[in-house]
Coordinates of C-alpha atoms in Angstrom, one line a residue:
M1 CA 0.0 0.0 0.0
S2 CA 2.1 2.9 -1.3
S3 CA -0.4 5.4 -2.5
E4 CA -4.2 5.4 -2.9
L5 CA -6.6 8.2 -3.8
L6 CA -9.1 9.2 -1.2
A7 CA -12.6 8.0 -2.1
P8 CA -15.0 10.9 -2.7
L9 CA -16.8 10.6 0.6
D10 CA -13.4 10.4 2.4
L11 CA -12.3 13.6 0.6
A12 CA -15.6 15.3 1.7
F13 CA -14.9 14.4 5.4
W14 CA -11.3 15.6 5.1
H15 CA -12.4 19.1 3.8
L16 CA -15.5 19.5 5.9
E17 CA -13.4 19.5 9.1
S18 CA -12.5 22.7 10.9
T19 CA -10.8 23.5 14.2
A20 CA -14.2 24.0 15.9
H21 CA -15.7 21.0 14.1
P22 CA -13.3 18.1 14.2
L23 CA -14.4 15.1 12.3
H24 CA -12.9 12.1 14.1
L25 CA -14.7 9.0 15.4
G26 CA -13.9 8.0 18.9
A27 CA -14.2 4.9 21.1
L28 CA -13.7 4.7 24.9
A29 CA -12.8 1.1 25.8
H30 CA -12.8 0.0 29.5
F31 CA -10.7 -3.1 30.4
G32 CA -10.3 -5.1 33.5
P33 CA -6.9 -5.5 35.2
V34 CA -4.1 -7.3 33.2
P35 CA -3.7 -10.8 34.7
P36 CA -0.3 -11.4 36.3
E37 CA 0.5 -14.3 33.9
A38 CA 0.4 -11.9 31.0
G39 CA 3.7 -10.3 32.0
R40 CA 7.1 -11.2 30.7
T41 CA 9.3 -13.9 32.3
V42 CA 12.6 -12.4 33.5
P43 CA 15.5 -13.7 35.6
G44 CA 14.7 -13.7 39.3
P45 CA 16.7 -12.6 42.3
S46 CA 20.0 -14.1 43.3
D47 CA 18.6 -17.6 43.7
G48 CA 18.1 -17.7 40.0
S49 CA 14.3 -18.5 40.1
P50 CA 12.4 -16.9 37.2
G51 CA 10.4 -13.8 38.0
R52 CA 7.5 -11.9 36.3
E53 CA 7.7 -8.4 34.8
P54 CA 4.3 -6.7 34.5
L55 CA 2.9 -6.2 31.0
D56 CA 3.6 -2.7 29.5
V57 CA 0.2 -1.9 28.0
L58 CA 1.4 1.3 26.4
D59 CA 4.2 -0.6 24.6
L60 CA 1.7 -3.3 23.5
L61 CA -0.6 -0.6 22.1
A62 CA 2.2 1.1 20.2
R63 CA 3.6 -2.1 18.7
R64 CA 0.2 -3.3 17.5
A65 CA -0.8 0.0 16.1
A66 CA 2.5 0.4 14.3
A67 CA 1.9 -3.0 12.6
I68 CA -1.3 -1.9 11.0
P69 CA -0.5 -0.5 7.5
R70 CA -3.5 1.8 7.4
L71 CA -2.3 3.6 10.5
R72 CA 1.0 4.5 8.9
M73 CA -0.7 6.4 6.1
R74 CA -1.1 10.2 5.9
V75 CA -3.0 12.4 3.4
R76 CA -1.2 14.4 0.8
D77 CA -2.4 16.6 -2.1
V78 CA -2.0 15.3 -5.7
L79 CA -1.8 17.0 -9.0
I80 CA -4.2 14.6 -10.8
P81 CA -7.1 14.7 -10.3
V82 CA -7.0 18.4 -9.6
G83 CA -8.2 19.1 -6.1
G84 CA -7.7 15.4 -5.1
A85 CA -5.7 13.9 -2.3
A86 CA -4.2 10.5 -1.7
W87 CA -3.1 8.2 1.2
S88 CA 0.6 7.6 1.2
A89 CA 3.0 6.0 3.6
D90 CA 4.5 8.5 6.1
P91 CA 8.3 8.1 5.6
D92 CA 8.9 9.6 9.0
F93 CA 6.2 7.6 10.9
D94 CA 6.8 7.4 14.6
V95 CA 4.1 5.7 16.6
R96 CA 5.2 7.7 19.7
H97 CA 3.5 10.8 18.1
H98 CA 0.2 8.9 18.2
V99 CA 0.1 6.7 21.3
H100 CA 0.2 8.4 24.8
E101 CA -0.5 7.5 28.4
L102 CA -2.4 9.8 30.8
T103 CA -3.0 9.1 34.5
V104 CA -6.6 9.7 35.5
P105 CA -6.9 11.4 38.9
G106 CA -9.7 10.8 41.4
A107 CA -11.4 7.7 42.8
D108 CA -14.3 7.7 40.4
F109 CA -12.4 6.3 37.4
P110 CA -15.3 5.9 34.9
A111 CA -16.5 9.4 35.5
E112 CA -13.0 10.9 35.3
T113 CA -12.2 9.0 32.1
A114 CA -15.4 10.4 30.5
R115 CA -14.4 13.9 31.5
L116 CA -10.9 13.5 30.1
A117 CA -12.3 11.8 26.9
A118 CA -14.4 15.0 26.3
E119 CA -11.3 17.2 26.5
L120 CA -9.4 14.9 24.2
M121 CA -12.3 14.7 21.7
E122 CA -12.3 18.5 21.4
R123 CA -8.9 18.5 19.7
P124 CA -8.6 17.7 16.0
V125 CA -6.0 15.1 15.1
A126 CA -2.8 16.4 13.4
R127 CA -3.4 16.7 9.7
G128 CA 0.3 16.5 8.7
L129 CA 0.6 13.0 10.3
P130 CA -1.5 9.8 9.9
P131 CA -4.8 11.1 11.3
W132 CA -5.3 9.1 14.5
E133 CA -4.5 9.0 18.2
M134 CA -4.7 6.6 21.1
Y135 CA -4.6 7.3 24.8
L136 CA -4.0 4.8 27.6
L137 CA -5.9 6.1 30.6
S138 CA -4.5 4.5 33.7
G139 CA -4.7 5.1 37.5
A140 CA -7.7 3.0 38.5
P141 CA -7.3 1.6 42.1
D142 CA -8.1 -1.9 41.0
G143 CA -5.6 -2.0 38.1
S144 CA -8.2 -1.6 35.4
F145 CA -7.6 0.9 32.6
A146 CA -9.2 2.5 29.6
V147 CA -8.1 3.3 26.0
L148 CA -9.5 6.2 24.0
V149 CA -9.1 5.9 20.2
K150 CA -9.6 8.7 17.8
L151 CA -9.7 8.0 14.0
H152 CA -10.4 10.7 11.5
H153 CA -13.6 10.0 9.6
A154 CA -11.7 10.1 6.3
L155 CA -9.6 7.2 7.6
A156 CA -12.5 5.0 8.8
D157 CA -16.2 4.5 9.0
G158 CA -17.7 2.3 11.7
M159 CA -16.9 -1.0 9.9
R160 CA -13.3 0.1 9.0
A161 CA -12.8 1.3 12.6
V162 CA -13.8 -2.2 13.9
A163 CA -11.4 -3.8 11.4
I164 CA -8.6 -1.5 12.7
G165 CA -9.5 -2.4 16.2
A166 CA -9.2 -6.1 15.4
G167 CA -5.5 -5.5 14.9
I168 CA -5.2 -3.9 18.4
F169 CA -7.1 -6.5 20.4
D170 CA -5.8 -9.9 21.3
E171 CA -6.7 -12.7 18.9
I172 CA -10.5 -13.2 18.9
A173 CA -11.4 -16.0 21.3
A174 CA -12.5 -19.4 20.0
G175 CA -16.0 -19.3 18.7
G176 CA -15.6 -16.4 16.3
R177 CA -16.3 -17.0 12.6
P178 CA -13.2 -18.0 10.7
A179 CA -12.1 -15.5 8.1
R180 CA -13.2 -16.3 4.6
R181 CA -10.5 -17.0 2.1
P182 CA -10.7 -14.7 -0.9
R183 CA -11.6 -16.4 -4.2
P184 CA -8.8 -16.3 -6.8
V185 CA -9.4 -13.7 -9.5
P186 CA -8.3 -14.8 -13.0
P187 CA -6.0 -12.4 -14.7
R188 CA -7.5 -10.1 -17.2
S189 CA -6.5 -7.3 -19.5
W190 CA -6.5 -3.8 -18.2
L191 CA -8.3 -2.8 -21.4
P192 CA -12.1 -3.4 -20.8
G193 CA -13.9 -5.4 -23.4
P194 CA -17.2 -4.3 -25.1
G195 CA -19.3 -6.1 -22.5
R196 CA -17.5 -4.5 -19.6
L197 CA -17.7 -1.1 -21.2
L198 CA -21.4 -1.4 -21.6
G199 CA -21.7 -2.5 -18.0
M200 CA -19.6 0.4 -16.8
A201 CA -21.8 2.8 -18.8
R202 CA -25.0 1.3 -17.4
D203 CA -23.7 1.5 -13.8
R204 CA -22.6 5.1 -14.4
L205 CA -26.0 6.1 -15.7
G206 CA -27.6 4.3 -12.8
D207 CA -25.4 6.2 -10.4
L208 CA -26.2 9.6 -12.0
G209 CA -29.9 8.7 -11.9
R210 CA -29.8 7.9 -8.2
A211 CA -27.8 11.1 -7.6
V212 CA -30.4 13.2 -9.3
E213 CA -33.1 11.5 -7.3
V214 CA -31.3 11.9 -4.0
G215 CA -30.4 15.5 -4.8
A216 CA -34.1 16.4 -5.4
S217 CA -35.0 14.8 -2.1
V218 CA -32.3 16.7 -0.3
V219 CA -33.4 20.0 -1.8
G220 CA -37.1 19.3 -1.1
S221 CA -36.4 18.2 2.5
S222 CA -34.1 21.2 3.1
V223 CA -36.7 23.7 1.8
V224 CA -39.4 22.3 4.0
R225 CA -37.3 22.2 7.1
A226 CA -35.8 25.7 6.5
G227 CA -39.2 27.1 7.1
L228 CA -39.4 25.2 10.4
L229 CA -36.1 26.0 12.0
D230 CA -36.6 29.5 13.3
G231 CA -38.2 29.3 16.8
R232 CA -38.3 25.5 16.9
P233 CA -37.7 24.1 20.3
T234 CA -35.4 21.6 18.6
A235 CA -33.0 24.6 18.5
A236 CA -31.9 23.0 21.8
L237 CA -30.2 20.4 19.5
A238 CA -28.8 23.1 17.1
A239 CA -26.2 25.5 18.3
E240 CA -23.1 27.3 17.0
S241 CA -20.2 25.3 18.1
S242 CA -18.4 26.5 21.2
G243 CA -15.4 24.2 20.4
T244 CA -16.0 22.3 23.7
R245 CA -17.3 18.8 24.2
R246 CA -19.0 16.8 26.9
V247 CA -19.1 13.0 26.9
A248 CA -21.5 10.8 28.8
T249 CA -21.8 7.0 28.8
V250 CA -24.8 4.7 29.4
T251 CA -25.1 0.9 29.6
L252 CA -28.4 -0.9 28.9
A253 CA -29.1 -4.6 29.3
L254 CA -29.4 -6.1 25.8
D255 CA -31.7 -8.9 26.9
R256 CA -34.2 -6.2 28.0
V257 CA -34.0 -4.6 24.6
H258 CA -34.6 -7.9 22.9
R259 CA -37.5 -8.7 25.3
V260 CA -39.2 -5.5 24.1
R261 CA -38.4 -6.4 20.5
R262 CA -40.0 -9.9 20.8
G263 CA -43.1 -8.4 22.3
T264 CA -43.6 -5.7 19.7
G265 CA -41.8 -6.8 16.5
G266 CA -39.3 -4.8 14.6
T267 CA -35.6 -4.8 15.4
A268 CA -33.5 -4.0 18.5
N269 CA -32.4 -0.8 16.7
D270 CA -36.1 0.3 16.5
V271 CA -36.3 -0.2 20.2
L272 CA -33.2 1.8 20.8
L273 CA -34.3 4.7 18.6
A274 CA -37.6 4.8 20.5
V275 CA -35.6 4.9 23.8
V276 CA -33.7 7.9 22.4
A277 CA -36.9 9.6 21.4
G278 CA -38.4 9.1 24.9
A279 CA -35.2 10.3 26.5
L280 CA -35.3 13.5 24.4
R281 CA -38.9 14.1 25.5
R282 CA -37.9 13.6 29.1
W283 CA -34.9 15.9 28.6
F284 CA -37.1 18.7 27.0
D285 CA -39.4 18.4 30.0
G286 CA -36.5 18.6 32.5
R287 CA -35.3 21.8 30.8
D288 CA -38.8 23.3 31.0
L289 CA -38.9 23.5 27.3
P290 CA -42.2 23.1 25.4
L291 CA -42.4 20.1 23.2
P292 CA -41.5 20.8 19.5
E293 CA -44.2 21.5 17.0
A294 CA -42.5 19.1 14.7
D295 CA -40.5 16.0 15.8
P296 CA -36.7 16.3 15.7
R297 CA -35.2 14.3 12.9
A298 CA -32.4 11.7 13.3
L299 CA -29.9 10.7 10.7
V300 CA -29.3 6.9 11.1
P301 CA -26.2 6.0 9.1
V302 CA -26.4 2.8 7.0
S303 CA -23.4 0.8 5.7
R304 CA -23.4 0.2 2.0
R305 CA -21.1 -2.8 2.4
R306 CA -22.4 -6.2 1.7
P307 CA -22.7 -8.5 4.7
G308 CA -19.6 -10.6 5.1
A309 CA -17.6 -8.4 2.7
P310 CA -14.2 -7.0 3.8
P311 CA -14.4 -3.5 5.1
G312 CA -12.7 -2.0 2.0
P313 CA -10.4 1.1 1.9
G314 CA -12.8 4.0 2.1
N315 CA -16.1 5.1 3.7
S316 CA -19.1 3.4 2.3
L317 CA -22.1 5.0 3.9
S318 CA -25.7 6.0 3.2
G319 CA -28.4 6.9 5.7
Y320 CA -32.0 6.9 6.7
L321 CA -33.9 9.9 8.1
V322 CA -36.3 9.2 11.0
D323 CA -38.5 11.6 12.8
L324 CA -38.1 10.8 16.5
P325 CA -41.7 10.9 17.9
V326 CA -41.0 13.0 21.0
T327 CA -44.4 14.6 20.8
E328 CA -46.0 11.2 21.4
A329 CA -46.7 10.7 25.1
D330 CA -47.2 6.9 25.0
P331 CA -43.9 4.9 25.0
A332 CA -45.5 2.0 23.0
A333 CA -46.9 4.4 20.4
R334 CA -43.5 6.0 20.1
L335 CA -41.9 2.6 19.4
A336 CA -44.7 1.8 16.8
A337 CA -44.1 5.1 15.1
V338 CA -40.3 4.5 14.9
R339 CA -40.9 1.0 13.6
R340 CA -43.2 2.2 10.8
A341 CA -40.7 4.9 9.8
M342 CA -37.8 2.5 9.7
D343 CA -39.9 -0.1 7.7
R344 CA -40.6 2.6 5.1
N345 CA -36.9 3.5 4.9
K346 CA -35.8 -0.2 4.5
A347 CA -38.5 -0.7 1.9
A348 CA -37.1 2.2 -0.1
G349 CA -33.5 1.1 0.5
P350 CA -30.3 3.0 1.4
F351 CA -30.0 4.5 -2.1
R352 CA -33.2 6.6 -2.0
G353 CA -34.4 9.6 0.0
A354 CA -32.7 12.6 1.5
G355 CA -30.8 10.5 4.0
A356 CA -28.7 9.1 1.2
V357 CA -27.0 12.5 0.8
A358 CA -23.6 10.8 1.2
L359 CA -24.1 9.2 -2.2
L360 CA -23.8 12.7 -3.8
A361 CA -20.2 12.8 -2.9
D362 CA -19.4 10.2 -5.5
Q363 CA -20.7 12.5 -8.2
L364 CA -18.7 15.6 -7.3
H365 CA -15.3 16.6 -8.7
P366 CA -12.5 16.8 -6.1
L367 CA -12.4 20.6 -6.6
A368 CA -16.0 20.7 -5.5
H369 CA -15.1 19.0 -2.2
R370 CA -12.2 21.3 -1.7
F371 CA -13.9 24.6 -2.3
G372 CA -17.5 23.7 -1.5
A373 CA -16.8 22.4 2.0
P374 CA -17.4 25.8 3.7
L375 CA -20.8 26.0 2.0
A376 CA -21.8 22.4 2.6
S377 CA -20.6 22.3 6.2
G378 CA -23.7 24.0 7.5
A379 CA -26.2 21.9 5.5
A380 CA -26.5 19.2 8.1
R381 CA -28.9 21.3 10.2
L382 CA -31.2 21.6 7.2
L383 CA -31.5 17.8 7.0
F384 CA -31.4 16.5 10.6
D385 CA -31.2 17.5 14.2
V386 CA -29.3 14.6 15.8
L387 CA -27.1 11.7 14.6
V388 CA -28.0 8.3 16.0
T389 CA -25.6 5.5 14.9
Q390 CA -24.9 1.9 15.8
V391 CA -21.4 0.4 15.5
P392 CA -21.4 -3.4 15.5
L393 CA -18.7 -5.3 17.4
P394 CA -17.6 -8.9 17.2
R395 CA -19.7 -11.3 19.3
S396 CA -16.6 -13.0 20.6
A397 CA -14.9 -12.0 23.9
L398 CA -12.3 -9.3 23.3
S399 CA -9.2 -8.5 25.4
L400 CA -6.0 -6.5 25.4
G401 CA -2.9 -8.1 26.8
G402 CA -5.1 -10.6 28.6
A403 CA -7.2 -7.8 30.2
P404 CA -10.9 -8.4 29.4
L405 CA -12.9 -5.7 27.5
R406 CA -15.7 -4.7 29.9
A407 CA -17.3 -2.0 27.8
L408 CA -16.7 0.0 24.6
F409 CA -18.5 3.3 24.2
P410 CA -18.4 4.6 20.6
M411 CA -18.4 8.3 20.0
A412 CA -19.6 10.1 16.8
P413 CA -18.5 13.6 15.6
L414 CA -20.8 16.6 15.7
A415 CA -21.8 18.3 12.5
R416 CA -21.7 22.0 12.2
G417 CA -24.6 23.7 13.9
Q418 CA -25.6 20.6 15.9
S419 CA -25.1 19.8 19.6
L420 CA -25.7 16.1 20.1
A421 CA -24.6 12.8 18.6
V422 CA -25.6 9.3 19.9
A423 CA -23.6 6.2 19.1
M424 CA -24.3 2.6 20.3
S425 CA -22.5 -0.7 20.4
P426 CA -23.9 -4.0 21.6
Y427 CA -21.2 -6.1 23.3
G428 CA -21.1 -8.8 26.0
G429 CA -24.9 -8.7 26.7
Q430 CA -25.0 -4.9 27.0
V431 CA -25.6 -2.0 24.8
H432 CA -22.9 0.6 25.4
I433 CA -24.0 4.1 24.5
G434 CA -21.7 7.1 24.0
L435 CA -23.1 10.6 24.0
V436 CA -21.1 13.5 22.6
A437 CA -22.4 17.0 23.0
D438 CA -21.3 20.6 22.6
G439 CA -20.1 21.6 26.1
E440 CA -22.0 24.9 26.2
A441 CA -25.2 23.9 24.4
V442 CA -25.8 20.7 26.5
P443 CA -24.3 21.3 29.9
D444 CA -26.7 18.7 31.4
L445 CA -25.7 15.8 29.3
D446 CA -25.7 13.5 32.3
A447 CA -29.4 14.2 32.6
L448 CA -30.0 13.0 29.1
A449 CA -27.9 9.9 29.8
A450 CA -30.0 9.1 32.9
A451 CA -33.2 9.6 30.8
L452 CA -32.1 6.8 28.4
T453 CA -32.1 4.3 31.3
A454 CA -35.5 5.6 32.5
E455 CA -37.1 5.2 29.1
L456 CA -36.1 1.6 28.8
D457 CA -37.7 1.1 32.2
L458 CA -41.0 2.4 30.7
L459 CA -40.8 -0.1 27.8
D460 CA -39.6 -3.0 30.0
P461 CA -40.5 -2.3 33.6
P462 CA -37.9 -3.8 36.0
V463 CA -39.1 -6.7 38.1

């Protein structure tokens, strides 16, 4: 992997970023203590008996990250295509510029790591280096620790981030699916034959047709919402960025989510979207805000990758738009409304509707991404109020240096003009939710986090 052009959507993410609006994904992973047997055997004292040296987790992180080719790549401008950029190996790569250790003060380790993660998430990653950072957060009284990972969105979408994480974690425990061997591809001429040319032309026309359809949906949706933005109570979710961040984490029992799903139909994601809607309603009430005249709209990213396919080099995303029914008082009715909306989205597919705006990136010239980013950066508010995304993790048990992964809270970036992003990852029988908010617009993020737990209690009352 010596040089590779940025895919159009990656290029868009690269140019949409600003100092006040960093576009990196994050993950805050909590691990248990490293078992004593994970250390290195060393010569013992004078009697010659072998001893044990504790595992250096920072060194382990650095070694494994340095061995991932993708993490040694930086972005550089290219002459052709004009306005384009490419990934190329950093000739001066030094993993010590990317992997750091911080000691977390205080007895409440989880709360302090969330506070520190918020400070670290405020800072954009360095653009002259491979665009990622890792922080080992140590200092817990019981020997447990946390790792914060930051990956620029141009470097990874959710699936690619998981693939990168696979190179950091210990080998997946027995029980995981074996990797599929790629099928051999017969050699062929670089010059396409008539049949391939016809197929390429047909695909291109199909892409352009979808782009026109999506573009019309985006314009129509934006015009309608532009007339609703002024004075909407959902302005609580829209704010000029202060450049600060708050982070909160929530853990919900996955079996309770599935119990609700089995009783009502739909999917676990439908249940979680309904929980988010109910939590926002509760949050509005706690702020003494009137309920919005129109329900806030969520962008729900959708991967365009085929199930079982390798993650691929670039972002491959579309999205669904879902009105979160915060104006509905009944929790069951909220869930039913979310399920109907998601069923309509799935019936149309990820290539239709205004939520598929990411598809337009493929049709734009690199110069349009470079010079149009300042204009496009504020468009998110015209399409949606809050991002709600789910990042799947392997079902197998994960560990780092023998230390078991207890929880992994994904964190999504904030679009310009927006104040809240919600990311979720099921793992180990739990749903781990990471909330990222503008620090000034949402000073009470912990109240919203508590509301998520309370809303699941309404759908599945505790025994």
